[in-house]
Structures are given as structure tokens and as C-alpha cells.
mmCIF file of C-alpha atoms in Angstrom:
data_model
loop_
_atom_site.group_PDB
_atom_site.id
_atom_site.type_symbol
_atom_site.label_atom_id
_atom_site.label_comp_id
_atom_site.label_asym_id
_atom_site.label_seq_id
_atom_site.Cartn_x
_atom_site.Cartn_y
_atom_site.Cartn_z
ATOM 1 C CA GLU A 1 14.212 8.908 -12.484
ATOM 2 C CA THR A 2 14.427 8.827 -8.688
ATOM 3 C CA GLY A 3 11.952 6.907 -6.619
ATOM 4 C CA VAL A 4 10.211 7.825 -3.397
ATOM 5 C CA THR A 5 12.611 8.484 -0.523
ATOM 6 C CA GLN A 6 11.646 8.638 3.129
ATOM 7 C CA SER A 7 13.575 9.787 6.178
ATOM 8 C CA PRO A 8 14.513 8.733 8.694
ATOM 9 C CA THR A 9 14.476 4.975 8.125
ATOM 10 C CA HIS A 10 14.112 4.179 11.821
ATOM 11 C CA LEU A 11 13.043 6.237 14.791
ATOM 12 C CA ILE A 12 12.444 5.613 18.497
ATOM 13 C CA LYS A 13 10.241 8.024 20.433
ATOM 14 C CA THR A 14 8.751 8.174 23.906
ATOM 15 C CA ARG A 15 5.009 8.138 24.512
ATOM 16 C CA GLY A 16 3.637 11.695 24.507
ATOM 17 C CA GLN A 17 6.335 13.076 22.225
ATOM 18 C CA GLN A 18 5.853 14.461 18.737
ATOM 19 C CA VAL A 19 7.411 13.146 15.525
ATOM 20 C CA THR A 20 7.903 14.401 11.963
ATOM 21 C CA LEU A 21 8.481 12.018 9.084
ATOM 22 C CA ARG A 22 9.567 13.189 5.652
ATOM 23 C CA CYS A 23 8.928 12.054 2.097
ATOM 24 C CA SER A 24 10.338 13.128 -1.252
ATOM 25 C CA SER A 25 8.059 12.122 -4.071
ATOM 26 C CA GLN A 26 9.179 10.467 -7.281
ATOM 27 C CA SER A 27 10.297 12.861 -9.969
ATOM 28 C CA GLY A 28 7.280 14.139 -11.883
ATOM 29 C CA HIS A 29 4.728 13.084 -9.239
ATOM 30 C CA ASN A 30 2.550 15.771 -7.636
ATOM 31 C CA THR A 31 0.404 13.744 -5.201
ATOM 32 C CA VAL A 32 1.536 12.155 -1.958
ATOM 33 C CA SER A 33 -0.324 9.660 0.206
ATOM 34 C CA TRP A 34 0.640 8.364 3.645
ATOM 35 C CA TYR A 35 -0.121 4.910 4.997
ATOM 36 C CA GLN A 36 0.402 3.268 8.389
ATOM 37 C CA GLN A 37 1.375 -0.391 8.430
ATOM 38 C CA ALA A 38 1.237 -2.164 11.760
ATOM 39 C CA LEU A 39 3.257 -5.343 12.176
ATOM 40 C CA GLY A 40 1.618 -8.230 10.322
ATOM 41 C CA GLN A 41 -1.070 -6.004 8.796
ATOM 42 C CA GLY A 42 -1.737 -4.343 5.475
ATOM 43 C CA PRO A 43 -1.143 -0.612 5.022
ATOM 44 C CA GLN A 44 -3.942 1.681 6.246
ATOM 45 C CA PHE A 45 -4.626 4.962 4.464
ATOM 46 C CA ILE A 46 -3.927 8.035 6.599
ATOM 47 C CA PHE A 47 -4.359 10.914 4.148
ATOM 48 C CA GLN A 48 -3.403 12.258 0.729
ATOM 49 C CA TYR A 49 -2.025 15.628 -0.370
ATOM 50 C CA TYR A 50 -2.431 17.313 -3.715
ATOM 51 C CA ARG A 51 -1.557 20.925 -4.514
ATOM 52 C CA GLU A 52 -0.445 21.411 -0.902
ATOM 53 C CA GLU A 53 -3.902 20.580 0.465
ATOM 54 C CA GLU A 54 -5.345 17.504 2.121
ATOM 55 C CA ASN A 55 -7.292 15.553 -0.505
ATOM 56 C CA GLY A 56 -8.913 12.852 1.573
ATOM 57 C CA ARG A 57 -8.367 11.311 4.979
ATOM 58 C CA GLY A 58 -8.715 7.883 6.494
ATOM 59 C CA ASN A 59 -9.886 6.960 9.988
ATOM 60 C CA PHE A 60 -7.072 8.639 11.916
ATOM 61 C CA PRO A 61 -7.394 11.216 14.703
ATOM 62 C CA PRO A 62 -6.447 14.905 14.230
ATOM 63 C CA ARG A 63 -3.109 14.410 15.989
ATOM 64 C CA PHE A 64 -2.017 12.938 12.653
ATOM 65 C CA SER A 65 -1.401 15.883 10.372
ATOM 66 C CA GLY A 66 0.560 16.593 7.245
ATOM 67 C CA LEU A 67 2.016 19.116 4.889
ATOM 68 C CA GLN A 68 2.906 19.184 1.224
ATOM 69 C CA PHE A 69 5.451 21.645 -0.088
ATOM 70 C CA PRO A 70 5.672 23.398 -3.461
ATOM 71 C CA ASN A 71 8.269 20.845 -4.602
ATOM 72 C CA TYR A 72 5.654 18.117 -3.815
ATOM 73 C CA SER A 73 7.624 16.702 -0.885
ATOM 74 C CA SER A 74 5.597 15.989 2.213
ATOM 75 C CA GLU A 75 5.745 15.647 5.969
ATOM 76 C CA LEU A 76 3.679 13.511 8.338
ATOM 77 C CA ASN A 77 3.403 14.863 11.869
ATOM 78 C CA VAL A 78 2.100 12.868 14.803
ATOM 79 C CA ASN A 79 1.490 14.568 18.147
ATOM 80 C CA ALA A 80 1.045 13.019 21.565
ATOM 81 C CA LEU A 81 2.481 9.691 20.474
ATOM 82 C CA GLU A 82 0.837 6.521 21.775
ATOM 83 C CA LEU A 83 2.297 3.031 21.983
ATOM 84 C CA ASP A 84 -0.106 1.902 19.232
ATOM 85 C CA ASP A 85 1.460 4.422 16.853
ATOM 86 C CA SER A 86 4.396 2.049 16.546
ATOM 87 C CA ALA A 87 4.355 1.000 12.909
ATOM 88 C CA LEU A 88 5.941 1.322 9.490
ATOM 89 C CA TYR A 89 4.857 4.604 7.869
ATOM 90 C CA LEU A 90 4.782 4.477 4.112
ATOM 91 C CA CYS A 91 4.675 7.327 1.673
ATOM 92 C CA ALA A 92 3.382 6.825 -1.859
ATOM 93 C CA SER A 93 3.540 9.329 -4.684
ATOM 94 C CA SER A 94 1.580 9.491 -7.907
ATOM 95 C CA LEU A 95 0.643 11.805 -10.715
ATOM 96 C CA ALA A 96 -2.803 13.184 -10.073
ATOM 97 C CA ASN A 97 -4.315 12.367 -13.441
ATOM 98 C CA ARG A 98 -3.060 8.785 -13.210
ATOM 99 C CA GLY A 99 -4.033 8.488 -9.578
ATOM 100 C CA ARG A 100 -4.419 4.955 -8.397
ATOM 101 C CA HIS A 101 -2.758 3.482 -11.447
ATOM 102 C CA GLY A 102 0.594 5.071 -10.769
ATOM 103 C CA TYR A 103 1.403 4.675 -7.061
ATOM 104 C CA THR A 104 5.052 4.364 -6.130
ATOM 105 C CA PHE A 105 5.804 3.484 -2.515
ATOM 106 C CA GLY A 106 8.879 4.388 -0.495
ATOM 107 C CA SER A 107 10.579 1.903 1.821
ATOM 108 C CA GLY A 108 9.004 3.552 4.852
ATOM 109 C CA THR A 109 10.003 4.848 8.266
ATOM 110 C CA ARG A 110 9.883 2.369 11.136
ATOM 111 C CA LEU A 111 8.593 4.226 14.192
ATOM 112 C CA THR A 112 8.824 2.641 17.609
ATOM 113 C CA VAL A 113 7.059 4.317 20.542
ATOM 114 C CA VAL A 114 8.248 3.269 23.989
ATOM 115 C CA GLY B 1 -18.150 -1.334 5.619
ATOM 116 C CA GLU B 2 -15.536 -1.909 2.933
ATOM 117 C CA SER B 3 -12.860 -4.444 3.609
ATOM 118 C CA VAL B 4 -10.428 -6.618 1.780
ATOM 119 C CA GLY B 5 -9.439 -9.937 3.307
ATOM 120 C CA LEU B 6 -7.239 -12.892 2.488
ATOM 121 C CA HIS B 7 -8.112 -16.565 2.896
ATOM 122 C CA LEU B 8 -4.652 -17.809 3.876
ATOM 123 C CA PRO B 9 -2.072 -15.971 5.949
ATOM 124 C CA THR B 10 0.815 -18.215 4.802
ATOM 125 C CA LEU B 11 1.646 -20.256 1.736
ATOM 126 C CA SER B 12 4.649 -22.513 1.277
ATOM 127 C CA VAL B 13 5.511 -23.924 -2.169
ATOM 128 C CA GLN B 14 8.373 -25.704 -3.855
ATOM 129 C CA GLU B 15 10.502 -23.879 -6.373
ATOM 130 C CA GLY B 16 9.045 -24.365 -9.836
ATOM 131 C CA ASP B 17 5.486 -24.964 -8.628
ATOM 132 C CA ASN B 18 2.647 -22.619 -9.390
ATOM 133 C CA SER B 19 1.333 -20.457 -6.510
ATOM 134 C CA ILE B 20 -2.180 -19.196 -6.018
ATOM 135 C CA ILE B 21 -2.944 -16.433 -3.519
ATOM 136 C CA ASN B 22 -6.561 -15.582 -2.847
ATOM 137 C CA CYS B 23 -8.342 -12.449 -1.702
ATOM 138 C CA ALA B 24 -11.959 -11.636 -0.853
ATOM 139 C CA TYR B 25 -13.462 -8.173 -0.869
ATOM 140 C CA SER B 26 -16.767 -6.898 0.410
ATOM 141 C CA ASN B 27 -17.217 -3.478 -1.225
ATOM 142 C CA SER B 28 -19.493 -3.861 -4.255
ATOM 143 C CA ALA B 29 -18.373 -0.435 -5.437
ATOM 144 C CA SER B 30 -14.762 -1.581 -5.837
ATOM 145 C CA ASP B 31 -13.828 -1.188 -9.460
ATOM 146 C CA TYR B 32 -10.056 -1.446 -9.441
ATOM 147 C CA PHE B 33 -7.796 -4.021 -7.816
ATOM 148 C CA ILE B 34 -4.046 -4.225 -7.437
ATOM 149 C CA TRP B 35 -1.666 -6.917 -6.236
ATOM 150 C CA TYR B 36 1.430 -5.758 -4.406
ATOM 151 C CA LYS B 37 4.549 -7.636 -3.324
ATOM 152 C CA GLN B 38 6.340 -6.493 -0.183
ATOM 153 C CA GLU B 39 9.782 -7.799 0.689
ATOM 154 C CA SER B 40 11.263 -7.420 4.126
ATOM 155 C CA GLY B 41 12.355 -3.846 4.805
ATOM 156 C CA LYS B 42 10.807 -2.468 1.626
ATOM 157 C CA GLY B 43 7.610 -0.747 0.582
ATOM 158 C CA PRO B 44 4.890 -2.472 -1.482
ATOM 159 C CA GLN B 45 5.844 -3.064 -5.112
ATOM 160 C CA PHE B 46 3.218 -3.079 -7.835
ATOM 161 C CA ILE B 47 2.754 -6.470 -9.507
ATOM 162 C CA ILE B 48 -0.397 -6.339 -11.581
ATOM 163 C CA ASP B 49 -3.774 -4.660 -11.612
ATOM 164 C CA ILE B 50 -7.224 -5.333 -12.997
ATOM 165 C CA ARG B 51 -10.341 -3.279 -13.551
ATOM 166 C CA SER B 52 -13.804 -4.539 -12.720
ATOM 167 C CA ASN B 53 -14.783 -4.716 -16.376
ATOM 168 C CA MET B 54 -12.265 -7.565 -16.820
ATOM 169 C CA ASP B 55 -12.140 -11.036 -15.294
ATOM 170 C CA LYS B 56 -8.590 -11.958 -16.191
ATOM 171 C CA ARG B 57 -5.330 -10.179 -16.845
ATOM 172 C CA GLN B 58 -1.931 -11.684 -17.516
ATOM 173 C CA GLY B 59 1.561 -10.333 -16.923
ATOM 174 C CA GLN B 60 4.970 -11.886 -16.918
ATOM 175 C CA ARG B 61 4.566 -15.143 -14.946
ATOM 176 C CA VAL B 62 1.562 -13.656 -13.096
ATOM 177 C CA THR B 63 -2.158 -13.793 -13.770
ATOM 178 C CA VAL B 64 -4.919 -12.074 -11.828
ATOM 179 C CA LEU B 65 -8.455 -13.462 -11.869
ATOM 180 C CA LEU B 66 -11.460 -11.472 -10.737
ATOM 181 C CA ASN B 67 -14.832 -13.009 -9.895
ATOM 182 C CA LYS B 68 -17.208 -10.156 -9.188
ATOM 183 C CA THR B 69 -20.128 -12.523 -8.480
ATOM 184 C CA VAL B 70 -18.472 -13.834 -5.326
ATOM 185 C CA LYS B 71 -16.196 -10.803 -4.774
ATOM 186 C CA HIS B 72 -13.044 -12.864 -5.073
ATOM 187 C CA LEU B 73 -9.639 -12.077 -6.492
ATOM 188 C CA SER B 74 -6.661 -14.375 -7.003
ATOM 189 C CA LEU B 75 -3.034 -14.001 -8.024
ATOM 190 C CA GLN B 76 -1.380 -16.875 -9.817
ATOM 191 C CA ILE B 77 2.385 -17.042 -10.029
ATOM 192 C CA ALA B 78 3.783 -19.508 -12.536
ATOM 193 C CA ALA B 79 7.038 -21.380 -11.941
ATOM 194 C CA THR B 80 7.539 -19.788 -8.509
ATOM 195 C CA GLN B 81 11.122 -18.811 -7.736
ATOM 196 C CA PRO B 82 12.926 -18.155 -4.433
ATOM 197 C CA GLY B 83 12.922 -14.450 -5.320
ATOM 198 C CA ASP B 84 9.124 -14.542 -5.196
ATOM 199 C CA SER B 85 9.242 -15.097 -1.419
ATOM 200 C CA ALA B 86 7.527 -12.086 0.126
ATOM 201 C CA VAL B 87 4.212 -10.892 1.552
ATOM 202 C CA TYR B 88 1.547 -10.366 -1.088
ATOM 203 C CA PHE B 89 -1.299 -7.888 -0.614
ATOM 204 C CA CYS B 90 -4.391 -7.270 -2.614
ATOM 205 C CA ALA B 91 -5.746 -3.731 -2.559
ATOM 206 C CA GLU B 92 -8.886 -2.171 -3.920
ATOM 207 C CA ASN B 93 -10.086 1.267 -4.875
ATOM 208 C CA SER B 94 -13.584 2.430 -5.528
ATOM 209 C CA GLY B 95 -12.751 5.384 -7.706
ATOM 210 C CA GLY B 96 -13.461 9.032 -7.127
ATOM 211 C CA SER B 97 -10.947 11.811 -6.782
ATOM 212 C CA ASN B 98 -9.360 10.419 -3.646
ATOM 213 C CA TYR B 99 -7.093 7.587 -4.670
ATOM 214 C CA LYS B 100 -7.319 5.723 -1.401
ATOM 215 C CA LEU B 101 -6.284 2.085 -1.539
ATOM 216 C CA THR B 102 -7.756 -0.417 0.935
ATOM 217 C CA PHE B 103 -5.333 -3.257 1.618
ATOM 218 C CA GLY B 104 -5.913 -6.722 2.951
ATOM 219 C CA LYS B 105 -3.753 -8.267 5.678
ATOM 220 C CA GLY B 106 -1.405 -10.061 3.303
ATOM 221 C CA THR B 107 -0.205 -13.583 2.574
ATOM 222 C CA LEU B 108 3.347 -14.652 3.307
ATOM 223 C CA LEU B 109 4.648 -16.740 0.393
ATOM 224 C CA THR B 110 7.664 -18.912 1.120
ATOM 225 C CA VAL B 111 9.369 -20.670 -1.772
ATOM 226 C CA ASN B 112 11.457 -23.675 -0.819
ATOM 227 C CA PRO B 113 14.425 -24.501 -3.059
#
């Protein structure tokens, strides 16, 4: 059974640019959630995808968007990057009917905006 | 608004001692709580969870206590080992179809040999 894999592991972007982060969910999981973790803080919920549709969103602006594909993998896109977007971006997968009880987190993508 | 907070940002213990990490929450609708361990360079790892209809749950070397009256949660680690050194987060969920977790800021546990 494979876990959650995220790519890339590290990324440096310039303010104003756009970035795409990728996540492959754990085998058998059909729901993907994305979290932003600033340095020294707990993860903050961005949004969740189930059946290729957004299934809830946290307090993040529209320039944060996502996709889920038929194989349940997911992308997080951030447009018009700001310095404050620098953070660790975590993907978590789960099986919908187990929801909160079955989250598995990936190791994250460290994004630095300069 | 809902929030989950921690009383102590850092905790240093001697190997073999018991550790207690505390967490306060403010959302009365919270009905499910999870403790996560996060090591450097890794994502959060599930430790133990508890539902609001319980006040205590035990795992291997870990115990979670829930006091709904004062909205307080604690994680007890018995016989702390150097491998327990990490940041510990409590997280809460208030149910519904959106399985959003609200995390606290975390406590850095350092175990001295």
C-alpha cells in the first residue's frame, strides 16, 4: 500500500508567478485535502476534493484553486504568488466514508516565494 | 470563532519521564479530536483520536484525556523516548460532510537522553 506522495519537495518562485503542486493519494483513497503550514504554525485547511469537485473550502482567496483527477490525484494551483504564500503545503488523502478518521498526510512541498 | 490552542509552545523532558502536552479548544460543536506528531521534514502522523462521547482513550504508551467542561485536551506519553522528539499538534473536527481539521499551533517536545 503506497502512501501519499507530493511533488516537488521544494520549490522557489518569484512574487507574481504561478505555481502548481501535485499530490498522489494513498491507494484506495478517493478524497484529497490540501493544507498550508506556515513556519512555526499548525496546518490551515485550504480545500478538499471529492469526486473531482471541491467539497469545502477554508479562508483562502480564489487565487488558490485545485483539481482532482479520475485517478483521485490532485493539483493545487496558486496564482499571483505573494511573499506570505511561502509555506509547507500538505496534501492529505482519505476514504470518503471514513472521512476524518482516516487521513494520511504526505510529506509536503516547501514553497518559497522571493 | 473556532480555534484550537496550546498552552505551552515547548516542552523538554528527560528520557524515561512521562510527558504531558495540553491543548485548549473553543468550538463547543467540536466532537472529534486527534493528536498528530510531526517530525522535521515530514507530514503530520496520526497518534491517537478521541470522540466527544469519551473522556479517556489509551493507545500504546499514549493516553488522551478530554475534558469537555473546560474544553481541554491532553496527550500523555509514558516513558518518553528520544524518538518521541517532534512537534505535537491537536486538531479538531466538528463533523458534517466536509472533513476539515482545525489544528493548533503545536508543541515542540524535546527528549534529552
